Coordinates of C-alpha atoms and ligand atoms in Angstrom, one line a residue:
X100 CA 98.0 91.2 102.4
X101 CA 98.0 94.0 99.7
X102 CA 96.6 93.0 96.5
X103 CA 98.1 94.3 93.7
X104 CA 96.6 94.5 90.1
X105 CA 97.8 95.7 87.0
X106 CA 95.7 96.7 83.7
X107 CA 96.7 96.8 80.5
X108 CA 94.4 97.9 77.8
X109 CA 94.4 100.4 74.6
X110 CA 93.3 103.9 74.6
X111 CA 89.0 103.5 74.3
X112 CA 89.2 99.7 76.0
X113 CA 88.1 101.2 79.4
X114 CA 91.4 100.6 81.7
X115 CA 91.1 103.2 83.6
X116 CA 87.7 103.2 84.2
X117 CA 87.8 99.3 84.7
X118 CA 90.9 100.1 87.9
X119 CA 87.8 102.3 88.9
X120 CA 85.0 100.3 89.2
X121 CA 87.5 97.5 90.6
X122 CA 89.0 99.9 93.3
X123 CA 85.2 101.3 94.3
X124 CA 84.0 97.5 94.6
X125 CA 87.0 96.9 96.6
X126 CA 86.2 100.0 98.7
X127 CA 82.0 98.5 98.8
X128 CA 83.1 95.3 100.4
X129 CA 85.0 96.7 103.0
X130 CA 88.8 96.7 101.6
X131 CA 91.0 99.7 101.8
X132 CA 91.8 100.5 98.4
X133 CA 93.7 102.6 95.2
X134 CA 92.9 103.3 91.9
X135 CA 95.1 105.4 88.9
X136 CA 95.9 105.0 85.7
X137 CA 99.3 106.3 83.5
X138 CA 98.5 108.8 81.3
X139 CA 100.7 108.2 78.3
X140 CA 100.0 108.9 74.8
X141 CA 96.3 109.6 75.6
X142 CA 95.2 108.3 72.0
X143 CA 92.6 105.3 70.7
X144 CA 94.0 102.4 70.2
X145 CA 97.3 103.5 72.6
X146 CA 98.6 101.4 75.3
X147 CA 97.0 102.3 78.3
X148 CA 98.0 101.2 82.2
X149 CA 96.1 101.9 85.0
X150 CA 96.4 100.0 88.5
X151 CA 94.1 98.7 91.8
X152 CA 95.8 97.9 95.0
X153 CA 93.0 96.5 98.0
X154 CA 94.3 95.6 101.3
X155 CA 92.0 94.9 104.9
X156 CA 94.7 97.2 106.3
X157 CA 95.8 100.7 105.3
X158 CA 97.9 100.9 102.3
X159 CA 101.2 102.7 102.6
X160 CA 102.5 101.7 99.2
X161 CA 102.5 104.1 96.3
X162 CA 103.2 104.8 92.9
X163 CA 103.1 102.2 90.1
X164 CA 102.5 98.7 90.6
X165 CA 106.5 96.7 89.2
X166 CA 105.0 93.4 90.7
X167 CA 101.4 92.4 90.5
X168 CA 99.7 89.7 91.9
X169 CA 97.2 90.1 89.0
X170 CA 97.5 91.2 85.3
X171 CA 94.0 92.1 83.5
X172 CA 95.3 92.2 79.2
X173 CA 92.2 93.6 77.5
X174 CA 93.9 93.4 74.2
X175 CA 95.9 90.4 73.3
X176 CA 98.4 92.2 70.8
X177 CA 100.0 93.5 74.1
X178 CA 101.3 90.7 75.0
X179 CA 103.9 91.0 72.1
X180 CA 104.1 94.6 72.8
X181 CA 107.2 95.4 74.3
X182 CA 106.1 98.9 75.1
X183 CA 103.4 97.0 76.9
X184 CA 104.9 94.4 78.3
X185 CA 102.1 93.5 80.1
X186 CA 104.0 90.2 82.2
X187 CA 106.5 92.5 83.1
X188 CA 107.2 91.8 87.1
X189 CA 104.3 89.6 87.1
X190 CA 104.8 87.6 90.7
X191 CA 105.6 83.9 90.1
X192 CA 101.8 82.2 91.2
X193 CA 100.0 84.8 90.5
X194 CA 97.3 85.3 87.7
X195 CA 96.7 87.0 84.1
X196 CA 93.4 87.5 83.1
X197 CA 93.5 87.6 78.7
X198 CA 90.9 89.0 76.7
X199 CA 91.0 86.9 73.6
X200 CA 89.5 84.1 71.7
X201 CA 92.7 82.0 71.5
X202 CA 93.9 79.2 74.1
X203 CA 96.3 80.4 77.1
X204 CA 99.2 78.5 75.9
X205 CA 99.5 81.4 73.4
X206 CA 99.1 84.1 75.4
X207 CA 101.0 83.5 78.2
X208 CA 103.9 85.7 77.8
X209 CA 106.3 82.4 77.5
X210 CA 105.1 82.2 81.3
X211 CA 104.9 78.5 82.8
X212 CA 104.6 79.6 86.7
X213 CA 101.4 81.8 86.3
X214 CA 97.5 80.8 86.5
X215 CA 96.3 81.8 82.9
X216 CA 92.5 82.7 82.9
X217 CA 91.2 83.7 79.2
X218 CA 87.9 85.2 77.8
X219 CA 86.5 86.6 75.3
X220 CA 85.3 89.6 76.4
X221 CA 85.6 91.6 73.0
X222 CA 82.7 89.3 71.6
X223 CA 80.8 89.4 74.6
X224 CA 80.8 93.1 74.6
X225 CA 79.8 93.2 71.4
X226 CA 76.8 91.0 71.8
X227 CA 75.4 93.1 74.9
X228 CA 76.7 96.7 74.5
X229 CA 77.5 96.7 70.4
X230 CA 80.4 98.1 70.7
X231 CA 83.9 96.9 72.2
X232 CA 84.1 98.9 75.6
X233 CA 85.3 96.1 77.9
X234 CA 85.8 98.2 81.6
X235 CA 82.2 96.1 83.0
X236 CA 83.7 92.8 81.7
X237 CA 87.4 92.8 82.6
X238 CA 86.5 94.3 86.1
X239 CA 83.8 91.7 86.8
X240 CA 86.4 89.1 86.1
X241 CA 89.5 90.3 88.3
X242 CA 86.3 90.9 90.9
X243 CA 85.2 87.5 90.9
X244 CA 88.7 85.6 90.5
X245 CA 90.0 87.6 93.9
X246 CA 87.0 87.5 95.8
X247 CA 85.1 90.3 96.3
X248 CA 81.3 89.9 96.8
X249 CA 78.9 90.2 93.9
X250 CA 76.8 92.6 95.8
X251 CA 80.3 95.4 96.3
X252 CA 80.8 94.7 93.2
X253 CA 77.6 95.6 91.1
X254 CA 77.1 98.6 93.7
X255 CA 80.8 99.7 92.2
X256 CA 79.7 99.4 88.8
X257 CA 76.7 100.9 88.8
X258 CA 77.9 104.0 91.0
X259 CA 81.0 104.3 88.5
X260 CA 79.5 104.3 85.8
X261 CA 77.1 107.4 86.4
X262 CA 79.7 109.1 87.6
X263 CA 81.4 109.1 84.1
X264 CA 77.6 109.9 82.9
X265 CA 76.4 106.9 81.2
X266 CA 72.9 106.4 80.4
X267 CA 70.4 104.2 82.7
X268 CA 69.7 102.0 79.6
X269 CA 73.7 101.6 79.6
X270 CA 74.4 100.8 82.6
X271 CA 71.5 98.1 82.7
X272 CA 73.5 96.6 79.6
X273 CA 76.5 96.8 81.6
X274 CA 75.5 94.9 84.4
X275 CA 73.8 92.1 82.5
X276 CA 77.5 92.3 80.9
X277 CA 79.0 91.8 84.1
X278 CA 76.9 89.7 85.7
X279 CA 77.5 86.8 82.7
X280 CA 81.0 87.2 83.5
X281 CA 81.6 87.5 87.1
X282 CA 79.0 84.0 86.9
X283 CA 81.8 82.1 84.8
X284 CA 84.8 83.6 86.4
X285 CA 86.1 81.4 90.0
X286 CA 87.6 83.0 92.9
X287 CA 91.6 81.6 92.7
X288 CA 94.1 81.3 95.7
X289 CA 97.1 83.3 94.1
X290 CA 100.5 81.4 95.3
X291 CA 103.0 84.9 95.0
X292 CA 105.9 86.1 96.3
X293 CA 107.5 88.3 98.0
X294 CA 108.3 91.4 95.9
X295 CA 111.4 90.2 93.8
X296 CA 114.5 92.3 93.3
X297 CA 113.8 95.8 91.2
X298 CA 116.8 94.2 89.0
X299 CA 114.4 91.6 87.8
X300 CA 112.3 94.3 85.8
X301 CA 112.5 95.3 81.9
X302 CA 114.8 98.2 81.7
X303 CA 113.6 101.1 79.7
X304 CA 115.2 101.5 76.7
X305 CA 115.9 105.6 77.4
X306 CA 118.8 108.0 77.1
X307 CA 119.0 110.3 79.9
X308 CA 120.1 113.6 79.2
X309 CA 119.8 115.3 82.2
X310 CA 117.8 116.3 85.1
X311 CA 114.6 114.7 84.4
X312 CA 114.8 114.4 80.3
X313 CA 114.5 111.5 77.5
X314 CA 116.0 111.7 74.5
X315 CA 114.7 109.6 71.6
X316 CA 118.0 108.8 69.9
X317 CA 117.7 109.0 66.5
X318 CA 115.8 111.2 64.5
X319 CA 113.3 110.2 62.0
X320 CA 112.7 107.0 63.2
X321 CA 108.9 107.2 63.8
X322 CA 108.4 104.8 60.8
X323 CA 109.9 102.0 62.4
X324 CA 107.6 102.4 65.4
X325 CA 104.6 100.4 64.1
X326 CA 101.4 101.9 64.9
X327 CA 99.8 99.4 63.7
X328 CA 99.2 97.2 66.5
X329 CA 97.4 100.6 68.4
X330 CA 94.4 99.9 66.2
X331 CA 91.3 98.7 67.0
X332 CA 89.2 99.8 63.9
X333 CA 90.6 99.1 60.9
X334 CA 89.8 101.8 57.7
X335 CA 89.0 100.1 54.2
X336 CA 89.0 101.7 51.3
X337 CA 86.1 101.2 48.8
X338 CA 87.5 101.7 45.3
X339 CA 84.7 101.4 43.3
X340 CA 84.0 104.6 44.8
X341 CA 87.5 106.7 45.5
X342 CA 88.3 108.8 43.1
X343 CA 91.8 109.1 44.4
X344 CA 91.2 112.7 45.3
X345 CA 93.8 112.0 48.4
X346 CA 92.1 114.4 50.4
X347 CA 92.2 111.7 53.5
X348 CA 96.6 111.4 52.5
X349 CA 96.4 115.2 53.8
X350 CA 95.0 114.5 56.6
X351 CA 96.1 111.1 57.9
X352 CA 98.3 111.9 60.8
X353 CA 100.3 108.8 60.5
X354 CA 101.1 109.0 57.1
X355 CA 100.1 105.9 57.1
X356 CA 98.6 106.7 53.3
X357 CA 100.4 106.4 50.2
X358 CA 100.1 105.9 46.4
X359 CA 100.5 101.9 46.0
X360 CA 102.2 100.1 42.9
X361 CA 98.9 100.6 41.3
X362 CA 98.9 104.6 41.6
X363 CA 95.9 104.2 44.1
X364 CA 95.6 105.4 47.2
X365 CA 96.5 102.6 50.0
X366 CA 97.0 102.1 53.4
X367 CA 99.9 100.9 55.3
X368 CA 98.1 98.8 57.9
X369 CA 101.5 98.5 59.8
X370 CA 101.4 102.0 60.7
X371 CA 97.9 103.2 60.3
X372 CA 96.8 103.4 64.1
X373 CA 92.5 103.2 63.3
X374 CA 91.8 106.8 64.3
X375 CA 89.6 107.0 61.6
X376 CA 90.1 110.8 60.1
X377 CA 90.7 109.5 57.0
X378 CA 86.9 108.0 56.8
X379 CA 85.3 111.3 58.3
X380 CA 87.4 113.2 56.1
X381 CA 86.4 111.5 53.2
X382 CA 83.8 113.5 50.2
X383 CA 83.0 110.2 49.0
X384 CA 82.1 108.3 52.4
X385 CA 84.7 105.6 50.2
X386 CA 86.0 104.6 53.3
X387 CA 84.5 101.9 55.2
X388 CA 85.8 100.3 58.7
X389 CA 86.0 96.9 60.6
X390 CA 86.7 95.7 63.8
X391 CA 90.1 94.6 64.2
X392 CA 90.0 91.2 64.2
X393 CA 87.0 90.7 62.8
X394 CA 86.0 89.7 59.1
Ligands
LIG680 S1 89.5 110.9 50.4 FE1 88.2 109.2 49.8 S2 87.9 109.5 47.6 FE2 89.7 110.7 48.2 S3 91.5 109.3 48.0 FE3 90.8 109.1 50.1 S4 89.4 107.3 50.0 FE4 89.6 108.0 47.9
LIG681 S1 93.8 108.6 59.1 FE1 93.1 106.6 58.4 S2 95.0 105.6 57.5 FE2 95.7 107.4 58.8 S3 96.1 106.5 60.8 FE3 94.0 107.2 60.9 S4 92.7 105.5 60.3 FE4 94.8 105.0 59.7

């Protein structure tokens, strides 16, 4: 049996890297195995896909995984994404893993014949690395839930994450990170199916023009797609020190920055996407930022 995994994360979440450390542990306990991500809009706070297939015998499939036995969601807002559409395909018994603080009835995807395993993983990366990189956590957890031995697994993790160059002192943090999780996580027997009919999958909603293009159908439409929902740091303005020079209006590439009723600057939180220029750009340091989500 090949199994099939699917992340779904935002750009600076750590979805590829997590199908990485996933695929290597995989590959450490003995499993043949693949690991790649999408690259889409390559940006913080974009949706991001990346995929893990292990099997004990060689893998012949390819390409993107339509059905997975397993979804790992490191950002609950995708679930109402439909760019994301992270439950797309999802095999009937089979398992989404949710980073979020809320109950599984709400982040189910409308779902009722799927195993729903949630955590908080933002907080709990937080706590032990300080910031909100979850690859460790959310790879720990799909790890644990299908099986594969602690030992593979650590060995994976640590080897991944020197080769994308991260500190000893970080990695020791990401282990301990890990290790809390992959001790609370359960293996589960997944009950899926046979692949079900390509039909069965969300169409794209795309205009093909010809041999290999897209068209996006209407022009200046960009304000209607809400970038909102990309962002995981959230820029707040300090007014008792703007002096509503709207130096960061030039340079916010969203336009996400306007003159409000009041004549101040203000942001448009439904389109600002939290790539944070506007703060760096700043003269006044007058903009101040929070994690999304958090007061
Ligand atoms: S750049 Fe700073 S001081 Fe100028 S308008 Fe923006 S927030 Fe205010
Ligand atoms: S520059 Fe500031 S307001 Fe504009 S998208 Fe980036 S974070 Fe949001």
């Amino acid at each position: 049996m090949i199994l099939r995994v699917r992340f779904h994360g935002r750009g600076g979440q750590g979805a590829k890297t997590a199908s990485r450390i996933l695929g290597n542990a995989a590959f450490n306990d003995g499993y043949n195995a693949q690991d790649f991500p999408i690259y889409g809009a390559e940006r913080r706070g974009a949706p991001v896909t990346a995929f893990t297939r292990f099997s004990e015998s060689e893998i012949t499939e390819r390409g993107f995984i339509f059905s997975p036995d397993v979804v790992a969601v490191m950002d609950d807002s995708l679930t109402a994404d439909p760019t994301a559409s992270p439950f797309a395909g999802l095999r009937k018994g089979g398992l989404a893993i949710v980073n979020t603080a809320k109950p599984a009835a709400e982040v189910n995807g409308g779902r009722t014949d799927i195993a729903v395993l949630t955590l908080d993983l933002t907080r709990r990366a937080l706590d032990t690395l300080g910031k909100a990189v979850l690859s460790s956590g959310i790879a720990a957890a799909v790890a644990r839930a299908s099986g594969i031995t602690s030992e593979a697994f650590m060995r994976g993790l640590v080897e991944e994450l020197k080769e994308v160059g991260l500190s000893d002192d970080a990695i020791s943090k990401n282990v301990a990170l890990a290790t809390a999780i992959y001790d609370v996580v359960s293996p589960i027997k997944l009950h899926t199916e046979e692949l079900p009919a390509r039909a069965d999958l969300v169409p794209l909603a795309v205009v093909v023009s010809g041999e290999g293009t897209e068209d996006v159908v209407n022009t200046g439409n960009s304000a209607s797609r809400h970038t909102g929902n990309w962002r995981i740091t959230k820029p707040v303005i300090d007014y008792l020190k703007c002096t509503d020079c709207m130096i960061c209006y030039a340079y916010c590439p969203e336009s996400a920055m306007s003159a409000g009723p009041d004549g101040r600057i203000a942001i448009d939180y439904d389109n600002c996407k939290g790539c944070m220029i506007c703060q760096t750009e700043c003269p006044l340091r007058a903009i101040g930022s929070q994690m999304e989500g958090l007061q």
